[in-house]
Coordinates of C-alpha atoms and ligand atoms in Angstrom, one line a residue:
X1378 CA -27.2 -47.7 34.8
X1379 CA -26.0 -50.3 32.4
X1380 CA -22.7 -51.2 30.9
X1381 CA -22.6 -50.7 27.2
X1382 CA -20.9 -53.3 24.9
X1383 CA -17.3 -52.8 24.0
X1384 CA -18.3 -52.0 20.5
X1385 CA -20.8 -49.4 21.4
X1386 CA -18.3 -47.7 23.7
X1387 CA -15.7 -47.6 20.9
X1388 CA -18.4 -46.2 18.5
X1389 CA -19.4 -43.6 21.0
X1390 CA -15.8 -42.7 21.7
X1391 CA -14.9 -42.4 18.1
X1392 CA -18.0 -40.4 17.5
X1393 CA -17.3 -37.8 20.2
X1394 CA -13.5 -37.5 20.6
X1395 CA -12.8 -35.8 17.3
X1396 CA -15.4 -33.1 18.3
X1397 CA -13.2 -32.2 21.3
X1398 CA -9.9 -33.0 19.6
X1399 CA -7.5 -32.6 22.5
X1400 CA -8.9 -35.4 24.6
X1401 CA -6.6 -38.3 25.0
X1402 CA -8.1 -41.7 24.6
X1403 CA -9.7 -42.6 27.9
X1404 CA -12.1 -45.2 26.6
X1405 CA -12.7 -48.0 29.1
X1406 CA -15.2 -49.4 31.5
X1407 CA -16.3 -46.9 34.1
X1408 CA -15.3 -47.9 37.7
X1409 CA -18.9 -47.4 38.7
X1410 CA -19.7 -50.4 36.5
X1411 CA -16.7 -52.5 37.7
X1412 CA -13.9 -51.1 35.6
X1413 CA -10.5 -50.0 37.0
X1414 CA -10.6 -46.7 38.8
X1415 CA -8.3 -43.9 37.6
X1416 CA -7.2 -43.2 41.2
X1417 CA -6.9 -46.0 43.7
X1418 CA -7.4 -44.9 47.3
X1419 CA -5.0 -42.0 47.0
X1420 CA -6.2 -39.4 49.4
X1421 CA -5.4 -35.7 48.5
X1422 CA -3.7 -33.6 51.2
X1423 CA -5.9 -33.1 54.2
X1424 CA -6.9 -29.7 55.6
X1425 CA -6.3 -28.1 58.0
X1426 CA -2.8 -29.5 58.5
X1427 CA -0.9 -29.6 61.8
X1428 CA 2.9 -29.7 62.3
X1429 CA 5.3 -29.3 65.2
X1430 CA 5.5 -25.6 64.7
X1431 CA 1.8 -25.2 65.3
X1432 CA 1.9 -27.5 68.4
X1433 CA 4.9 -25.6 69.8
X1434 CA 3.2 -22.2 69.2
X1435 CA 0.1 -23.3 71.1
X1436 CA 2.2 -24.8 73.9
X1437 CA 4.2 -21.6 74.2
X1438 CA 1.0 -19.5 74.3
X1439 CA -0.4 -21.8 77.0
X1440 CA 2.7 -21.7 79.2
X1441 CA 2.9 -17.9 78.9
X1442 CA -0.5 -17.6 80.8
X1443 CA -1.1 -14.6 78.6
X1444 CA -4.2 -16.0 77.0
X1445 CA -6.0 -12.7 76.1
X1446 CA -4.8 -9.6 74.2
X1447 CA -5.5 -7.2 77.1
X1448 CA -3.1 -9.1 79.4
X1449 CA -0.2 -7.4 77.4
X1450 CA 3.3 -8.8 77.2
X1451 CA 4.5 -10.7 74.1
X1452 CA 1.1 -10.6 72.4
X1453 CA 0.3 -13.0 69.5
X1454 CA -2.9 -11.2 68.5
X1455 CA -1.2 -7.9 68.1
X1456 CA 1.6 -9.5 66.2
X1457 CA -0.9 -11.3 64.0
X1458 CA -2.7 -8.0 63.3
X1459 CA 0.6 -6.4 62.2
X1460 CA 1.6 -9.4 60.0
X1461 CA -1.9 -9.7 58.4
X1462 CA -1.9 -6.0 57.6
X1463 CA 1.5 -6.4 56.0
X1464 CA 0.4 -9.5 54.1
X1465 CA -2.6 -7.7 52.6
X1466 CA -1.0 -4.3 52.1
X1467 CA -3.6 -2.7 54.4
X1468 CA -2.7 0.0 56.9
X1469 CA -4.6 -1.6 59.8
X1470 CA -6.0 -4.9 60.9
X1471 CA -8.3 -5.9 63.8
X1472 CA -8.4 -9.6 64.6
X1473 CA -11.8 -11.1 65.6
X1474 CA -13.2 -14.4 66.7
X1475 CA -14.7 -15.3 63.3
X1476 CA -15.4 -14.0 59.8
X1477 CA -19.0 -13.3 60.8
X1478 CA -17.8 -11.2 63.7
X1479 CA -15.5 -9.3 61.4
X1480 CA -18.3 -8.5 59.0
X1481 CA -20.7 -7.5 61.8
X1482 CA -18.0 -5.3 63.3
X1483 CA -17.8 -3.4 60.0
X1484 CA -21.5 -3.0 59.7
X1485 CA -21.6 -1.4 63.2
X1486 CA -18.5 0.7 62.7
X1487 CA -20.1 2.2 59.6
X1488 CA -23.2 3.1 61.7
X1489 CA -25.5 0.9 59.6
X1490 CA -28.6 -0.2 61.6
X1491 CA -32.4 -0.4 61.6
X1492 CA -33.9 1.3 58.5
X1493 CA -30.7 0.8 56.4
X1494 CA -30.2 -1.7 53.6
X1495 CA -27.1 -3.6 52.5
X1496 CA -26.9 -5.4 49.2
X1497 CA -25.2 -8.8 49.1
X1498 CA -25.3 -12.2 47.6
X1499 CA -27.7 -15.1 48.2
X1500 CA -24.9 -17.6 47.4
X1501 CA -22.6 -17.4 50.4
X1502 CA -22.2 -18.6 54.0
X1503 CA -25.0 -17.5 56.3
X1504 CA -22.4 -15.5 58.2
X1505 CA -22.6 -12.8 55.5
X1506 CA -26.2 -12.0 56.1
X1507 CA -25.9 -12.7 59.9
X1508 CA -23.6 -9.7 60.0
X1509 CA -26.3 -7.4 58.5
X1510 CA -29.2 -8.9 60.5
X1511 CA -27.2 -8.6 63.8
X1512 CA -27.4 -4.9 63.3
X1513 CA -31.1 -5.2 62.5
X1514 CA -30.5 -3.8 59.0
X1515 CA -32.0 -5.4 55.9
X1516 CA -29.9 -7.7 53.7
X1517 CA -31.0 -7.2 50.1
X1518 CA -30.1 -10.1 47.9
X1519 CA -29.1 -9.5 44.3
X1520 CA -28.8 -12.3 41.8
X1521 CA -25.7 -13.9 40.4
X1522 CA -23.7 -14.1 37.2
X1523 CA -24.3 -17.9 36.8
X1524 CA -20.9 -18.4 35.2
X1525 CA -18.8 -16.7 37.9
X1526 CA -21.1 -17.4 40.9
X1527 CA -20.5 -13.7 41.9
X1528 CA -22.9 -10.9 42.3
X1529 CA -24.4 -9.5 39.1
X1530 CA -23.7 -5.7 39.1
X1531 CA -26.8 -5.1 36.9
X1532 CA -29.0 -6.7 39.5
X1533 CA -27.2 -4.9 42.3
X1534 CA -27.9 -1.6 40.6
X1535 CA -31.6 -2.5 40.2
X1536 CA -31.8 -3.1 44.0
X1537 CA -30.2 0.2 45.1
X1538 CA -32.8 2.6 46.7
X1539 CA -32.7 5.6 49.0
X1540 CA -32.1 3.4 52.1
X1541 CA -29.2 1.5 50.6
X1542 CA -26.0 2.3 52.7
X1543 CA -23.5 -0.3 51.6
X1544 CA -22.6 -3.1 49.2
X1545 CA -21.2 -6.3 50.6
X1546 CA -19.8 -8.2 47.6
X1547 CA -18.6 -11.7 48.4
X1548 CA -15.4 -13.0 46.6
X1549 CA -16.9 -16.4 46.1
X1550 CA -14.6 -19.5 46.0
X1551 CA -11.7 -17.1 46.8
X1552 CA -11.7 -15.4 43.4
X1553 CA -12.4 -11.7 42.8
X1554 CA -16.0 -10.7 42.2
X1555 CA -16.7 -8.2 39.4
X1556 CA -14.9 -5.5 41.4
X1557 CA -14.4 -2.9 38.6
X1558 CA -18.2 -2.7 38.2
X1559 CA -19.0 -3.0 41.9
X1560 CA -16.6 -0.2 42.9
X1561 CA -18.0 2.0 40.1
X1562 CA -21.5 1.4 41.4
X1563 CA -20.5 2.3 44.9
X1564 CA -18.9 5.5 43.7
X1565 CA -21.9 6.4 41.5
X1566 CA -24.4 5.9 44.3
X1567 CA -22.2 7.0 47.2
X1568 CA -22.2 3.7 49.0
X1569 CA -19.7 2.0 51.3
X1570 CA -18.2 -1.3 50.3
X1571 CA -17.5 -4.0 52.8
X1572 CA -15.7 -6.8 50.9
X1573 CA -16.5 -10.3 52.2
X1574 CA -13.1 -11.8 51.5
X1575 CA -13.7 -14.6 54.0
X1576 CA -12.6 -17.1 51.3
X1577 CA -10.1 -14.9 49.5
X1578 CA -6.8 -14.7 51.4
X1579 CA -3.9 -13.5 49.2
X1580 CA -6.2 -13.3 46.1
X1581 CA -5.4 -10.2 44.0
X1582 CA -7.3 -7.9 41.7
X1583 CA -5.3 -5.5 39.5
X1584 CA -2.3 -5.8 41.8
X1585 CA -4.1 -5.2 45.0
X1586 CA -5.0 -7.8 47.6
X1587 CA -8.7 -8.5 48.0
X1588 CA -10.1 -7.0 51.2
X1589 CA -8.2 -3.8 50.6
X1590 CA -10.1 -2.4 47.7
X1591 CA -13.4 -1.4 49.4
X1592 CA -13.8 0.7 52.5
X1593 CA -13.3 -2.4 54.7
X1594 CA -12.5 -6.0 54.0
X1595 CA -13.2 -9.1 56.1
X1596 CA -11.5 -12.5 56.3
X1597 CA -12.3 -15.8 58.0
X1598 CA -9.8 -18.2 59.6
X1599 CA -12.3 -21.0 60.1
X1600 CA -10.8 -24.5 59.8
X1601 CA -11.5 -25.0 56.0
X1602 CA -10.0 -21.7 54.9
X1603 CA -6.5 -21.5 53.4
X1604 CA -5.3 -19.8 56.5
X1605 CA -7.0 -21.5 59.4
X1606 CA -7.2 -21.6 63.2
X1607 CA -10.5 -23.3 63.9
X1608 CA -12.5 -20.1 64.3
X1609 CA -11.1 -16.7 63.7
X1610 CA -11.4 -13.6 61.5
X1611 CA -10.0 -10.2 60.7
X1612 CA -11.0 -6.8 59.4
X1613 CA -8.5 -4.8 57.3
X1614 CA -8.7 -1.2 56.1
X1615 CA -6.8 2.0 55.4
X1616 CA -9.0 4.6 57.0
X1617 CA -7.6 5.5 60.5
X1618 CA -10.9 6.6 62.0
X1619 CA -13.0 3.7 60.6
X1620 CA -10.4 1.1 61.7
X1621 CA -10.3 2.8 65.1
X1622 CA -14.1 2.3 65.2
X1623 CA -13.7 -1.3 64.2
X1624 CA -11.4 -1.8 67.2
X1625 CA -13.9 -0.1 69.5
X1626 CA -16.9 -2.1 68.2
X1627 CA -15.1 -5.5 68.5
X1628 CA -14.0 -4.5 72.1
X1629 CA -17.5 -4.3 73.5
X1630 CA -17.7 -0.6 72.5
X1631 CA -14.6 0.3 74.5
X1632 CA -12.0 2.3 72.5
X1633 CA -8.2 2.2 72.6
X1634 CA -8.6 5.3 74.8
X1635 CA -10.3 3.2 77.5
X1636 CA -13.7 4.8 77.1
X1637 CA -16.9 2.9 76.4
X1638 CA -18.1 4.9 73.4
X1639 CA -20.1 2.7 71.0
X1640 CA -22.5 -0.2 70.8
X1641 CA -20.3 -3.3 70.3
X1642 CA -20.2 -7.0 71.2
X1643 CA -17.0 -8.7 72.5
X1644 CA -15.4 -10.2 69.4
X1645 CA -11.7 -10.3 70.4
X1646 CA -9.5 -13.0 69.0
X1647 CA -7.7 -15.0 71.7
X1648 CA -4.0 -15.7 71.9
X1649 CA -4.2 -19.4 71.0
X1650 CA -5.9 -18.7 67.7
X1651 CA -3.3 -16.0 66.8
X1652 CA -0.5 -18.4 67.7
X1653 CA -1.9 -21.1 65.4
X1654 CA -2.1 -18.6 62.6
X1655 CA 1.3 -17.1 63.0
X1656 CA 2.9 -20.6 63.0
X1657 CA 1.6 -21.0 59.4
X1658 CA 3.2 -17.9 58.1
X1659 CA 6.3 -19.5 56.5
X1660 CA 5.1 -21.5 53.5
X1661 CA 2.0 -19.3 53.0
X1662 CA 3.1 -17.9 49.7
X1663 CA 4.5 -21.2 48.5
X1664 CA 1.1 -22.9 49.2
X1665 CA -0.7 -20.0 47.5
X1666 CA 1.5 -20.4 44.4
X1667 CA 1.0 -24.2 44.3
X1668 CA -2.8 -23.8 44.4
X1669 CA -2.7 -21.2 41.6
X1670 CA -0.5 -23.5 39.4
X1671 CA -2.6 -26.6 40.0
X1672 CA -5.8 -24.6 39.3
X1673 CA -4.3 -23.3 36.1
X1674 CA -3.5 -26.9 35.0
X1675 CA -7.0 -28.2 35.8
X1676 CA -8.6 -25.3 33.9
X1677 CA -6.3 -26.1 30.9
X1678 CA -7.5 -29.7 30.9
X1679 CA -11.2 -28.9 31.4
X1680 CA -11.4 -26.7 28.3
X1681 CA -11.9 -29.9 26.2
X1682 CA -14.5 -31.4 28.5
X1683 CA -17.8 -29.6 27.9
X1684 CA -19.8 -31.1 30.7
X1685 CA -17.8 -29.2 33.3
X1686 CA -17.0 -25.5 32.9
X1687 CA -14.6 -23.9 35.4
X1688 CA -15.7 -20.8 37.3
X1689 CA -15.6 -17.7 35.1
X1690 CA -12.9 -15.2 36.2
X1691 CA -13.1 -11.5 35.6
X1692 CA -10.6 -9.2 34.0
X1693 CA -8.1 -7.9 36.5
X1694 CA -7.8 -11.1 38.5
X1695 CA -4.1 -11.6 39.1
X1696 CA -4.3 -14.5 41.6
X1697 CA -7.1 -16.4 43.4
X1698 CA -6.9 -17.9 46.8
X1699 CA -8.5 -21.2 45.3
X1700 CA -10.3 -22.0 48.5
X1701 CA -12.6 -24.0 46.3
X1702 CA -12.0 -25.1 42.7
X1703 CA -15.5 -24.7 41.3
X1704 CA -17.2 -25.9 38.1
X1705 CA -20.6 -25.9 36.6
X1706 CA -22.0 -29.2 35.5
X1707 CA -23.9 -29.2 32.2
X1708 CA -25.9 -32.4 31.9
X1709 CA -26.8 -31.6 28.3
X1710 CA -23.2 -32.6 27.5
X1711 CA -23.5 -35.9 29.4
X1712 CA -26.5 -37.4 27.7
X1713 CA -28.8 -35.7 30.3
X1714 CA -27.3 -37.7 33.2
X1715 CA -28.2 -36.0 36.4
X1716 CA -25.5 -34.4 38.6
X1717 CA -25.7 -37.0 41.4
X1718 CA -25.0 -39.9 39.0
X1719 CA -22.1 -38.0 37.4
X1720 CA -20.6 -37.3 40.8
X1721 CA -21.1 -41.0 41.8
X1722 CA -19.3 -42.1 38.6
X1723 CA -16.5 -39.7 39.3
X1724 CA -16.2 -40.8 42.9
X1725 CA -15.9 -44.4 41.7
X1726 CA -12.9 -43.2 39.6
X1727 CA -11.4 -41.9 42.9
X1728 CA -12.3 -38.2 42.5
X1729 CA -14.7 -36.5 44.9
X1730 CA -16.6 -33.4 43.8
X1731 CA -19.2 -31.7 46.0
X1732 CA -22.4 -29.8 45.1
X1733 CA -21.5 -27.3 47.9
X1734 CA -24.3 -25.0 48.9
X1735 CA -27.7 -26.8 48.7
X1736 CA -29.9 -23.7 48.3
X1737 CA -29.4 -19.9 48.2
X1738 CA -30.1 -17.8 51.3
X1739 CA -33.2 -16.4 49.5
X1740 CA -34.8 -19.9 50.1
X1741 CA -34.0 -20.1 53.8
X1742 CA -36.7 -19.3 56.5
X1743 CA -34.9 -16.3 58.0
X1744 CA -36.9 -14.1 55.7
X1745 CA -40.2 -15.1 57.3
X1746 CA -38.6 -14.6 60.7
X1747 CA -37.6 -11.0 60.1
X1748 CA -40.8 -10.0 58.3
X1749 CA -42.6 -10.9 61.5
X1750 CA -40.3 -9.1 63.8
X1751 CA -41.4 -5.8 65.5
X1752 CA -38.1 -4.0 64.7
X1753 CA -38.4 -4.7 61.0
X1754 CA -42.1 -3.9 60.9
X1755 CA -41.4 -0.6 62.7
X1756 CA -38.3 0.4 60.8
X1757 CA -39.4 -0.4 57.2
X1758 CA -42.7 0.5 55.6
X1759 CA -45.3 -2.2 54.8
X1760 CA -44.8 -1.4 51.2
X1761 CA -41.0 -1.9 51.4
X1762 CA -41.4 -5.3 53.2
X1763 CA -43.9 -6.5 50.5
X1764 CA -41.5 -5.5 47.8
X1765 CA -38.7 -7.1 49.7
X1766 CA -40.5 -10.4 49.6
X1767 CA -41.0 -10.1 45.9
X1768 CA -37.3 -9.2 45.4
X1769 CA -36.1 -12.3 47.1
X1770 CA -36.2 -14.3 43.9
X1771 CA -32.8 -15.3 42.6
X1772 CA -33.3 -17.8 39.7
X1773 CA -29.7 -17.6 38.6
X1774 CA -28.6 -18.5 42.1
X1775 CA -30.9 -21.5 41.9
X1776 CA -29.2 -22.5 38.7
X1777 CA -25.8 -22.2 40.3
X1778 CA -26.9 -24.4 43.2
X1779 CA -28.2 -27.0 40.8
X1780 CA -25.1 -27.0 38.6
X1781 CA -22.2 -26.7 41.1
X1782 CA -19.6 -29.4 41.3
X1783 CA -16.5 -28.3 43.2
X1784 CA -13.3 -29.5 44.9
X1785 CA -12.6 -28.3 48.5
X1786 CA -9.2 -26.9 47.4
X1787 CA -7.3 -25.7 50.5
X1788 CA -5.5 -29.0 51.0
X1789 CA -6.3 -30.9 47.7
X1790 CA -4.8 -28.2 45.4
X1791 CA -1.5 -28.6 47.3
X1792 CA -1.2 -32.1 45.8
X1793 CA 1.3 -33.1 43.1
X1794 CA 0.9 -32.4 39.4
X1795 CA 0.4 -36.2 38.9
X1796 CA -2.6 -36.0 41.3
X1797 CA -4.0 -33.1 39.1
X1798 CA -3.4 -35.2 36.0
X1799 CA -5.4 -38.0 37.5
X1800 CA -8.2 -35.8 38.6
X1801 CA -8.5 -34.4 35.0
X1802 CA -8.1 -37.9 33.6
X1803 CA -10.9 -39.2 35.8
X1804 CA -13.3 -36.4 34.6
X1805 CA -12.2 -37.0 31.0
X1806 CA -12.8 -40.8 31.4
X1807 CA -16.4 -40.3 32.7
X1808 CA -17.1 -37.8 29.9
X1809 CA -15.6 -40.0 27.1
X1810 CA -17.5 -43.0 28.3
X1811 CA -20.7 -41.3 29.1
X1812 CA -22.8 -43.6 27.0
X1813 CA -22.2 -46.3 29.7
X1814 CA -24.4 -44.2 32.0
X1815 CA -28.1 -43.6 31.8
X1816 CA -30.3 -41.2 33.6
X1817 CA -31.3 -42.3 37.1
Ligands
LIG1205 C1 -18.1 -16.1 52.0 C2 -18.1 -16.3 53.5 N1 -18.6 -15.2 54.3 C3 -18.6 -15.3 55.6 C4 -18.1 -16.4 56.3 C5 -18.2 -16.5 57.7 O1 -17.0 -16.7 58.3 P1 -16.9 -17.5 59.7 O2 -17.3 -18.9 59.5 O3 -15.4 -17.4 60.1 O4 -17.8 -16.8 60.7 C6 -17.7 -17.5 55.5 C7 -17.2 -18.7 56.2 O5 -17.4 -19.8 55.8 C8 -17.7 -17.4 54.1 O6 -17.2 -18.5 53.4

């Protein structure tokens, strides 16, 4: 990288700014090259947060010596289930020890197992496919819409076959996937839908909360999520029988009637986790609104900066959870400068963006592992497993991994408007002064 002369910066600036007319004049020496940073050591709000309410709730749960839901009494887990069902508008909720456990509970409750296939995304947390693999079913990976980072319904439809039992769409970054089309596909092919809403608390599609639109919906309360307790999860749903099965599965197969009726691991949430969550209830909507407002502001500023395109949102999206504020980096609009150099230049201006997931799940070694397992060789034909290997190509997911630049948003999007102004200013400054950078 070299610093350009003041004259060439001015020339570059005057050459480019009119083409994107709304940019304010951010010409100046990049901080990476010794200039003044836009933001000076101003950390954004940390996440998760802790306040006295949370500490008191845990102390109270500890002193009660009722640490487990089956001990009865004033029960935080049962209260959490009622409150979370109310929050989402679902009829029922079953709290679990993680989002992965919630998803696996749903797979088992729907009777999905060896020989069955579930279509999901390669661009997600490994917990999504772990839930399918734990039931020894086959996770079939469909490719993405590279602008929204969500499942591409056309590729989903191509991958449906006679063994497909369910779709597991992921609401990536906390924004709705292409739900209108995914739900239409499920109806057309008579498939169940398990929404992976692990990142999508309080997000809405056409007036309904995510997680309540498919047959079952799952959430994570892992530390980074907008509602967090370290590790935790929940299943929500409206079908009485199915949700009763979810309770039974998550309770080592033992039903509310006290009979051991099904195959199930022990996935019960403990009282401390529920206490931490309930202590965050007040302010939940206020924080959600603040994230949505700040996200809207950032998006309005990015429309004039062609090297970063915010996540595409589908029609019907009323509100996102904004767990992550995600953008695609287009190096062709930054003189071919690679993403790592761009992120370094931005970090020097005081703004940290992350590339997030390094590679899609279609590139991880679990595929070799399962193709060599007796249960998969027995339950799926050799021809199916050969085709499966070929299907595990997701070039648009590779593109997303290569272009992603995102803000961990649970805490940072709670910052002030001035902080958002500075984030956008820093991005704009690097863009306007891009001629000071050269490819690594
Ligand atoms: C999209 C998605 N699915 C599933 C999970 C798994 O949830 P957990 O980590 O609570 O098991 C996560 C968690 O990061 C996630 O982001």
